[in-house]
């Protein structure tokens, strides 16, 4: 944001952006539910599973939230119930509720969020995560050094009037508060925590055989030279976890080694503090990190000396990242710029042709974009909120997405402009080769270094001719963002603290922001579905 803007002007601009987004939600989304919480939540996580009924056209799903109150107001760990439409249910995008700021009614029943359980908590809930092997067990990061453990099945739905916090287990080991928290997907009861004290603690809560109400860590790791911002277990290798921190380091650890020898590899992941990391749940080699440098970086954990790719479009620091649980190449990130950005790794290197992934349209800024002229016609022909696919003369296939027409994006396996694309990344995902230093984003004035399938080496490829269409990276393209930027969720008016992919319903995301707003949303299927090829 331009520093010339006063706070008042900035707030006015944010409100105007929100109004534009709100008007265009029927074209951008299959579902949006907006719910105003009593207090902001710094954490959100879907619980697995859903409840359905034969006579209902919606499912009931649950999520974990926390509160961040002010003054001396009571804080809570919370469980919420969300009603979501069943697949195939007819959505009426015109059912926008101006008062509740909700869109996406279904079957005559608007999507609803209802708090079903509140548990007294000491101070705000910095983060809350459930144990994968027992979803009733929830760990929380607190404003104190302790980590709390709650068995939600043993607590009533309403908090006790005395306001006393009664965790079932208090985990000791840290000296200060923090945010990093992760349960092992492989080792039942193993909890990982990182804090501002530069320490990483690992507890085995099942090892509390004495049934004490406090538990000391099984292991304590000290390698970071500053705040440990986030920790995460590897999704495929039981003993491996990663950590990132204010020292810009990404460190991989092995819990099977002695504490002093736990580091497998360490590398500088960004040029500023690293706030978050996530291992790809479907590809054992790939992980991503998000940073205060406003970027998201992609890494192959077998070679951290060179980043595979850098995602650039956030205009403020990145707070959280997360992989889609069902789509190997889909990654999302959120941050202080009030945006959740969804990235598609398979589109890295696509040419910015046409506007079916235009940032103007994706974010609802439909006004001046020259390719949005057929918006109403496209929407009308496919039904409200259901843009149709349209043939364009002169092209073998095209998509009229949100009203824009143009030739389909072309997939490349070479270099586009000065950006290295294709083989380096696809080779990693297919397990054929390992990226060598200098690939895939390094380039010189006359050479672009890309992996070519010649053994395990990188070979130079000449840049395309400057007059070629792929070389012309216009200001409009820059505004739209890189082709791998699939979608921008612009429904929040304040910093986004956390978000979570729904593990049951594909492409459904929940996000929470500092202005108390919880949103459950699903981008329009036209955006992520590949256009079908047809003969001219």
XYZ file of C-alpha atoms in Angstrom:
536
model
C 0.000 0.000 0.000
C 1.319 3.494 -0.912
C 2.625 5.230 2.231
C 0.883 8.436 1.090
C -2.444 6.892 2.030
C -3.650 7.786 5.504
C -5.229 5.135 7.677
C -8.610 6.565 6.797
C -7.940 6.386 3.080
C -6.607 2.859 3.414
C -9.708 1.726 5.248
C -11.873 3.359 2.610
C -9.959 1.592 -0.161
C -10.246 -1.762 1.614
C -14.000 -1.296 1.968
C -14.346 -0.397 -1.712
C -12.357 -3.503 -2.697
C -14.592 -5.621 -0.518
C -17.741 -4.211 -2.123
C -16.421 -5.067 -5.578
C -15.474 -8.568 -4.420
C -18.893 -9.056 -2.837
C -20.726 -8.137 -6.024
C -18.707 -10.600 -8.058
C -18.813 -13.609 -5.720
C -21.499 -15.390 -7.825
C -19.073 -15.452 -10.754
C -15.991 -16.403 -8.744
C -17.277 -19.009 -6.302
C -19.421 -22.100 -6.044
C -19.833 -21.391 -2.325
C -19.110 -18.587 0.136
C -20.177 -18.572 3.768
C -19.143 -15.607 5.892
C -19.554 -15.780 9.644
C -18.662 -13.078 12.161
C -17.109 -14.625 15.262
C -17.418 -12.862 18.614
C -13.624 -12.635 18.800
C -10.865 -13.195 16.225
C -9.407 -16.677 15.881
C -5.682 -17.112 15.234
C -6.155 -20.770 14.329
C -8.467 -22.936 12.269
C -8.491 -26.645 11.399
C -11.169 -28.892 9.920
C -11.930 -32.105 11.742
C -12.185 -35.161 9.460
C -15.474 -36.779 8.487
C -18.953 -35.424 7.932
C -22.489 -36.234 9.006
C -25.174 -36.628 6.351
C -28.890 -37.404 6.403
C -31.056 -38.837 3.629
C -33.624 -36.053 3.975
C -31.077 -33.203 4.038
C -29.184 -31.623 1.148
C -26.306 -30.544 3.358
C -23.642 -32.184 5.478
C -22.522 -31.262 8.967
C -18.790 -30.895 9.447
C -16.711 -29.644 12.357
C -13.695 -27.414 12.833
C -11.441 -26.288 15.680
C -11.100 -22.595 16.504
C -9.730 -20.474 19.317
C -10.272 -16.957 20.601
C -8.007 -13.925 20.820
C -9.866 -11.581 23.144
C -8.947 -8.142 24.451
C -8.648 -6.673 27.932
C -9.442 -9.396 30.453
C -12.175 -11.183 28.527
C -12.326 -14.970 28.810
C -10.667 -16.998 26.050
C -11.881 -20.350 24.720
C -10.837 -23.349 22.698
C -13.858 -23.924 20.454
C -15.439 -26.551 18.238
C -17.748 -25.256 15.495
C -20.254 -27.060 13.290
C -20.547 -26.006 9.642
C -23.359 -26.908 7.261
C -22.067 -27.435 3.732
C -24.046 -28.385 0.598
C -23.750 -31.940 -0.620
C -22.115 -32.456 -3.986
C -24.619 -31.874 -6.770
C -26.845 -29.647 -4.679
C -28.178 -26.714 -6.700
C -26.649 -23.471 -5.466
C -28.389 -20.170 -5.980
C -25.761 -17.451 -6.157
C -28.477 -14.827 -6.180
C -29.344 -15.738 -2.612
C -26.941 -13.124 -1.264
C -27.711 -12.042 2.279
C -26.714 -8.381 2.533
C -27.068 -8.315 6.294
C -25.017 -11.438 6.983
C -22.662 -10.997 4.013
C -23.334 -14.566 2.919
C -23.703 -16.075 -0.532
C -24.262 -19.649 -1.558
C -27.623 -20.627 -0.129
C -28.761 -24.130 -0.982
C -32.041 -26.007 -0.729
C -33.644 -23.000 0.917
C -31.183 -23.242 3.793
C -28.251 -20.851 4.020
C -24.868 -22.249 4.980
C -24.426 -21.886 8.713
C -21.616 -21.865 11.267
C -22.525 -22.693 14.854
C -20.216 -22.902 17.879
C -21.015 -26.214 19.565
C -18.356 -26.338 22.296
C -16.381 -23.794 24.308
C -13.613 -24.794 26.714
C -12.043 -22.242 29.064
C -8.483 -21.348 28.041
C -5.764 -19.273 29.739
C -5.038 -16.427 27.363
C -5.495 -16.482 23.605
C -5.156 -19.684 21.609
C -2.127 -19.096 19.401
C -2.685 -22.379 17.586
C -4.835 -25.469 18.041
C -4.301 -28.852 16.361
C -5.966 -32.246 16.870
C -4.177 -35.594 17.075
C -4.653 -37.415 13.789
C -5.117 -40.801 15.488
C -7.649 -39.488 18.034
C -9.495 -36.354 16.945
C -10.828 -35.676 20.448
C -7.285 -34.877 21.618
C -6.456 -31.235 20.876
C -3.187 -29.438 21.683
C -2.985 -25.660 22.009
C -0.158 -23.137 22.013
C -0.734 -20.618 24.777
C 0.506 -17.142 25.699
C 2.601 -18.815 28.383
C 5.418 -21.230 27.694
C 3.207 -24.261 28.265
C 1.387 -26.335 25.678
C -2.067 -27.521 26.773
C -3.728 -30.820 25.913
C -7.512 -31.211 25.994
C -9.661 -34.299 25.529
C -12.734 -32.546 24.127
C -14.898 -35.616 24.771
C -14.430 -35.042 28.517
C -15.469 -31.386 28.487
C -19.010 -30.071 28.399
C -20.307 -28.050 25.478
C -20.652 -24.957 27.656
C -17.696 -23.511 29.572
C -17.716 -23.562 33.345
C -18.820 -20.265 34.827
C -15.717 -19.922 37.021
C -13.578 -19.344 33.901
C -10.852 -21.709 35.149
C -8.816 -23.463 32.465
C -8.571 -27.193 33.129
C -6.354 -28.865 30.520
C -6.098 -32.636 30.751
C -2.331 -32.403 30.405
C 0.199 -29.556 30.558
C 3.306 -30.008 28.428
C 6.444 -28.395 29.858
C 9.761 -27.589 28.180
C 9.477 -24.168 26.554
C 10.489 -20.891 28.180
C 8.308 -18.552 26.074
C 5.198 -18.633 23.900
C 5.141 -19.560 20.219
C 3.045 -20.774 17.293
C 4.630 -23.904 15.820
C 2.614 -27.042 16.593
C 2.228 -30.375 14.767
C 1.097 -33.928 15.545
C 2.933 -36.805 13.890
C 0.854 -38.571 11.221
C 2.821 -41.781 11.848
C 3.757 -41.950 15.542
C 0.665 -41.812 17.725
C 0.926 -39.251 20.512
C 4.092 -37.561 19.263
C 3.659 -33.787 19.361
C 6.105 -31.257 17.941
C 6.341 -27.644 19.111
C 8.465 -24.600 18.255
C 8.545 -21.342 20.214
C 10.118 -17.917 20.576
C 12.783 -19.423 22.867
C 14.519 -20.903 19.768
C 13.760 -24.406 21.036
C 11.899 -27.341 19.533
C 10.256 -29.793 21.905
C 8.914 -33.270 21.169
C 6.555 -35.016 23.580
C 5.151 -38.528 23.562
C 1.833 -37.980 25.319
C 1.154 -41.706 25.341
C 4.287 -42.066 27.431
C 2.530 -40.384 30.357
C 1.992 -43.738 32.033
C 2.058 -42.186 35.504
C -1.034 -40.162 34.544
C 0.512 -36.941 35.853
C -1.056 -33.668 34.761
C 2.301 -32.370 33.513
C 4.750 -33.941 31.071
C 8.323 -33.036 30.188
C 9.570 -33.315 26.592
C 11.061 -36.504 25.256
C 13.537 -34.467 23.207
C 14.609 -30.811 23.012
C 16.404 -29.472 19.937
C 18.441 -26.264 19.809
C 19.885 -25.214 16.474
C 17.957 -22.125 15.382
C 19.496 -18.755 16.254
C 16.171 -17.067 16.851
C 12.420 -17.576 17.079
C 11.192 -20.930 15.740
C 8.135 -19.845 13.791
C 6.798 -23.189 12.565
C 7.356 -26.938 12.645
C 5.959 -29.792 10.548
C 6.326 -33.559 10.339
C 7.224 -35.172 7.033
C 4.128 -36.812 5.577
C 5.906 -39.931 4.345
C 8.939 -40.514 6.603
C 7.996 -41.139 10.217
C 11.105 -39.821 11.950
C 11.659 -36.681 9.873
C 10.402 -33.180 10.641
C 11.221 -29.667 9.537
C 11.467 -26.287 11.242
C 11.790 -22.672 10.119
C 12.510 -19.474 11.971
C 13.531 -15.860 12.157
C 17.119 -16.837 11.340
C 15.864 -17.508 7.764
C 16.810 -21.161 8.135
C 14.951 -24.255 6.980
C 16.211 -27.209 9.025
C 15.351 -30.886 8.602
C 15.686 -33.180 11.605
C 15.676 -36.919 12.366
C 14.253 -37.876 15.774
C 15.966 -41.267 15.581
C 19.330 -39.598 16.056
C 20.700 -38.267 19.361
C 19.582 -34.714 20.117
C 22.984 -33.218 19.380
C 23.099 -34.965 15.992
C 19.488 -34.490 14.981
C 20.076 -32.058 12.103
C 19.979 -33.719 8.682
C 20.430 -30.567 6.641
C 20.023 -26.816 7.057
C 19.760 -24.091 4.431
C 18.799 -20.446 4.144
C 15.310 -20.624 2.668
C 14.518 -16.907 2.231
C 16.090 -13.462 2.554
C 13.858 -12.639 5.540
C 12.216 -14.445 8.453
C 10.571 -17.739 7.488
C 7.104 -17.966 9.015
C 5.748 -21.329 7.882
C 6.460 -24.613 6.125
C 4.457 -27.545 4.786
C 5.426 -30.914 3.349
C 3.521 -32.100 0.294
C 1.157 -34.867 1.478
C 1.194 -36.626 -1.906
C 4.806 -36.158 -3.057
C 7.548 -37.296 -0.662
C 10.209 -34.967 -2.070
C 8.494 -31.577 -2.090
C 7.950 -28.986 0.632
C 7.154 -25.278 0.660
C 8.017 -22.335 2.894
C 6.459 -18.885 3.349
C 8.308 -15.795 4.460
C 8.256 -12.182 5.567
C 9.943 -11.474 2.222
C 6.430 -11.795 0.687
C 7.220 -14.988 -1.217
C 6.497 -18.710 -1.076
C 9.382 -21.002 -2.002
C 9.313 -24.565 -3.302
C 12.038 -27.004 -2.225
C 13.169 -30.560 -2.880
C 14.263 -31.805 0.536
C 16.983 -33.962 -1.066
C 18.769 -30.805 -2.235
C 17.989 -27.666 -0.249
C 20.900 -25.729 -1.748
C 18.689 -24.543 -4.590
C 15.017 -23.612 -4.459
C 12.887 -25.198 -7.171
C 10.631 -22.192 -7.649
C 9.573 -18.959 -5.980
C 5.932 -17.865 -5.997
C 5.630 -14.089 -6.079
C 2.431 -12.069 -5.845
C 1.797 -11.342 -2.166
C 2.489 -7.718 -1.283
C 3.059 -8.343 2.423
C 4.512 -11.121 4.554
C 3.197 -14.676 4.237
C 1.806 -16.098 7.480
C 0.642 -19.596 6.527
C 0.813 -22.118 3.693
C -0.941 -25.426 3.075
C -1.140 -28.126 0.418
C -4.402 -29.423 -0.932
C -4.971 -32.873 0.607
C -6.247 -34.270 -2.715
C -4.324 -32.437 -5.446
C -0.565 -32.905 -5.566
C 0.207 -29.651 -7.360
C -2.172 -27.316 -5.497
C -0.736 -25.072 -2.781
C -2.280 -22.104 -0.966
C -0.805 -19.256 1.054
C -2.178 -16.386 3.138
C -0.794 -13.356 4.850
C -0.853 -9.771 5.948
C -2.085 -8.582 2.534
C -5.601 -9.909 3.297
C -5.421 -12.477 0.522
C -5.439 -16.266 0.235
C -3.615 -17.221 -2.955
C -4.024 -20.632 -4.556
C -1.141 -21.818 -6.717
C -1.055 -24.624 -9.290
C 2.454 -25.988 -9.779
C 1.445 -27.721 -12.990
C 0.885 -24.298 -14.583
C 4.388 -23.003 -13.947
C 5.584 -21.883 -17.365
C 2.162 -21.513 -18.933
C 2.043 -18.515 -21.224
C -0.121 -15.582 -20.159
C -2.480 -15.931 -23.119
C -6.126 -14.955 -22.828
C -7.631 -14.044 -19.514
C -9.264 -17.156 -18.167
C -6.935 -16.899 -15.179
C -6.770 -13.119 -15.094
C -5.990 -11.658 -11.699
C -8.468 -8.865 -12.375
C -11.245 -11.398 -12.731
C -9.992 -13.786 -10.070
C -9.918 -11.053 -7.477
C -13.119 -9.398 -8.613
C -11.554 -6.268 -10.105
C -13.633 -6.512 -13.263
C -13.807 -2.834 -14.090
C -11.068 -1.738 -16.502
C -9.904 -5.099 -17.757
C -10.298 -5.081 -21.563
C -11.015 -8.794 -21.721
C -14.000 -8.777 -19.393
C -16.428 -7.378 -21.954
C -18.443 -10.574 -22.433
C -18.935 -11.197 -18.714
C -22.707 -10.911 -18.629
C -23.238 -12.856 -21.826
C -20.965 -15.657 -20.654
C -22.609 -15.846 -17.270
C -26.081 -15.766 -18.754
C -25.467 -18.543 -21.248
C -24.202 -20.880 -18.574
C -26.613 -19.932 -15.843
C -26.045 -17.502 -13.001
C -22.633 -18.174 -11.513
C -21.929 -20.891 -14.083
C -19.852 -19.415 -16.928
C -20.046 -21.489 -20.076
C -17.275 -22.815 -22.291
C -17.309 -21.156 -25.707
C -15.555 -21.889 -28.988
C -13.510 -19.009 -30.355
C -13.001 -18.804 -34.148
C -9.409 -19.359 -35.151
C -8.467 -21.483 -32.169
C -8.788 -25.210 -31.667
C -10.292 -24.661 -28.240
C -10.873 -21.859 -25.804
C -12.714 -21.069 -22.661
C -15.100 -18.219 -21.993
C -14.285 -18.018 -18.318
C -15.998 -15.260 -16.380
C -16.697 -13.566 -19.662
C -13.213 -13.437 -21.150
C -12.344 -15.081 -24.454
C -8.963 -16.076 -25.777
C -6.829 -18.999 -26.922
C -6.025 -21.650 -24.360
C -2.792 -21.347 -22.414
C 0.004 -23.406 -23.934
C 2.085 -25.768 -21.821
C 5.843 -25.313 -22.256
C 8.813 -27.519 -21.539
C 11.438 -24.913 -22.313
C 11.886 -21.301 -21.287
C 9.390 -18.483 -21.409
C 10.980 -15.065 -21.410
C 13.612 -15.009 -18.702
C 11.798 -17.519 -16.508
C 12.889 -21.105 -16.368
C 9.974 -23.531 -16.636
C 8.826 -27.038 -17.246
C 11.389 -29.813 -17.156
C 13.112 -28.934 -13.893
C 9.950 -29.078 -11.866
C 8.144 -31.807 -13.759
C 11.237 -34.013 -13.556
C 11.217 -33.732 -9.774
C 7.511 -34.575 -9.597
C 7.963 -37.563 -11.874
C 11.013 -38.706 -9.917
C 13.238 -38.866 -12.992
C 15.987 -36.415 -12.138
C 17.138 -34.254 -9.299
C 17.419 -30.514 -9.779
C 20.993 -29.355 -10.054
C 22.281 -26.002 -8.725
C 21.244 -23.099 -10.903
C 17.944 -24.643 -11.881
C 15.201 -23.811 -12.457
C 15.124 -20.068 -11.809
C 18.678 -18.942 -12.520
C 19.399 -17.376 -15.879
C 21.992 -15.233 -17.645
C 21.436 -12.673 -20.371
C 21.753 -15.205 -23.149
C 21.053 -18.504 -21.435
C 18.260 -19.965 -19.416
C 19.221 -22.996 -17.352
C 16.625 -25.757 -17.450
C 16.842 -29.408 -16.649
C 16.793 -31.466 -19.821
C 16.336 -35.201 -19.616
C 19.992 -36.003 -20.336
C 20.884 -38.112 -17.322
C 21.062 -36.009 -14.199
C 22.502 -32.764 -15.530
C 21.314 -29.297 -16.404
C 21.789 -28.137 -19.977
C 21.644 -24.548 -21.277
C 18.796 -23.612 -23.567
C 18.780 -20.380 -25.618
C 16.160 -17.804 -24.767
C 13.347 -17.346 -27.276
C 13.543 -14.551 -29.774
C 12.671 -11.199 -28.223
C 9.909 -10.678 -30.762
C 8.139 -13.905 -29.873
C 4.812 -13.525 -28.028
C 6.074 -15.505 -25.043
C 8.834 -12.935 -24.511
C 6.471 -10.015 -24.093
C 5.626 -9.859 -20.415
C 3.306 -6.856 -20.305
C 2.309 -4.705 -17.361
C -1.118 -6.308 -17.590
C 0.435 -9.768 -17.224
C 2.401 -8.555 -14.231
C -0.799 -7.270 -12.641
C -2.541 -10.565 -13.346
C 0.292 -12.388 -11.642
C 2.261 -15.433 -12.782
C 0.384 -18.190 -14.636
C 0.760 -20.562 -11.691
C -1.399 -18.217 -9.607
C -4.697 -20.026 -9.976
C -6.952 -17.982 -7.714
C -6.961 -15.094 -5.253
C -9.505 -15.101 -2.451
C -10.141 -11.432 -1.686
C -13.014 -11.714 0.775
C -11.160 -10.622 3.909
C -10.647 -7.016 4.986
C -7.928 -7.691 7.556
C -4.791 -9.786 7.961
C -5.475 -13.503 7.524
C -4.197 -15.481 10.499
C -4.772 -19.046 9.311
C -6.608 -21.177 6.754
C -7.342 -24.869 6.244
C -8.234 -27.145 3.331
C -11.295 -29.298 3.931
C -10.133 -32.949 4.025
C -13.536 -34.279 2.901
C -14.914 -31.848 0.308
C -12.466 -31.085 -2.472
C -11.506 -27.429 -3.066
C -13.328 -26.173 0.048
C -11.234 -23.839 2.207
C -11.861 -22.102 5.531
C -9.968 -18.960 6.525
C -9.953 -16.631 9.544
C -8.814 -13.022 9.809
C -8.025 -10.502 12.518
C -11.362 -8.731 12.006
C -13.298 -11.680 13.565
C -14.392 -13.011 10.154
C -14.493 -16.725 9.357
C -15.108 -17.608 5.719
C -15.787 -20.997 4.138
C -15.394 -20.845 0.375
C -14.978 -22.881 -2.767
C -13.776 -21.300 -5.999
C -15.863 -21.872 -9.133
C -15.005 -25.195 -10.757
C -14.427 -23.427 -14.089
C -11.275 -21.908 -12.631
C -9.429 -25.118 -11.825
C -10.893 -27.463 -14.432
C -8.823 -27.838 -17.600
C -10.692 -26.726 -20.742
C -11.632 -29.629 -22.977
C -9.905 -29.790 -26.350
C -12.121 -29.641 -29.396
C -11.255 -29.698 -33.063
C -11.640 -26.475 -35.010
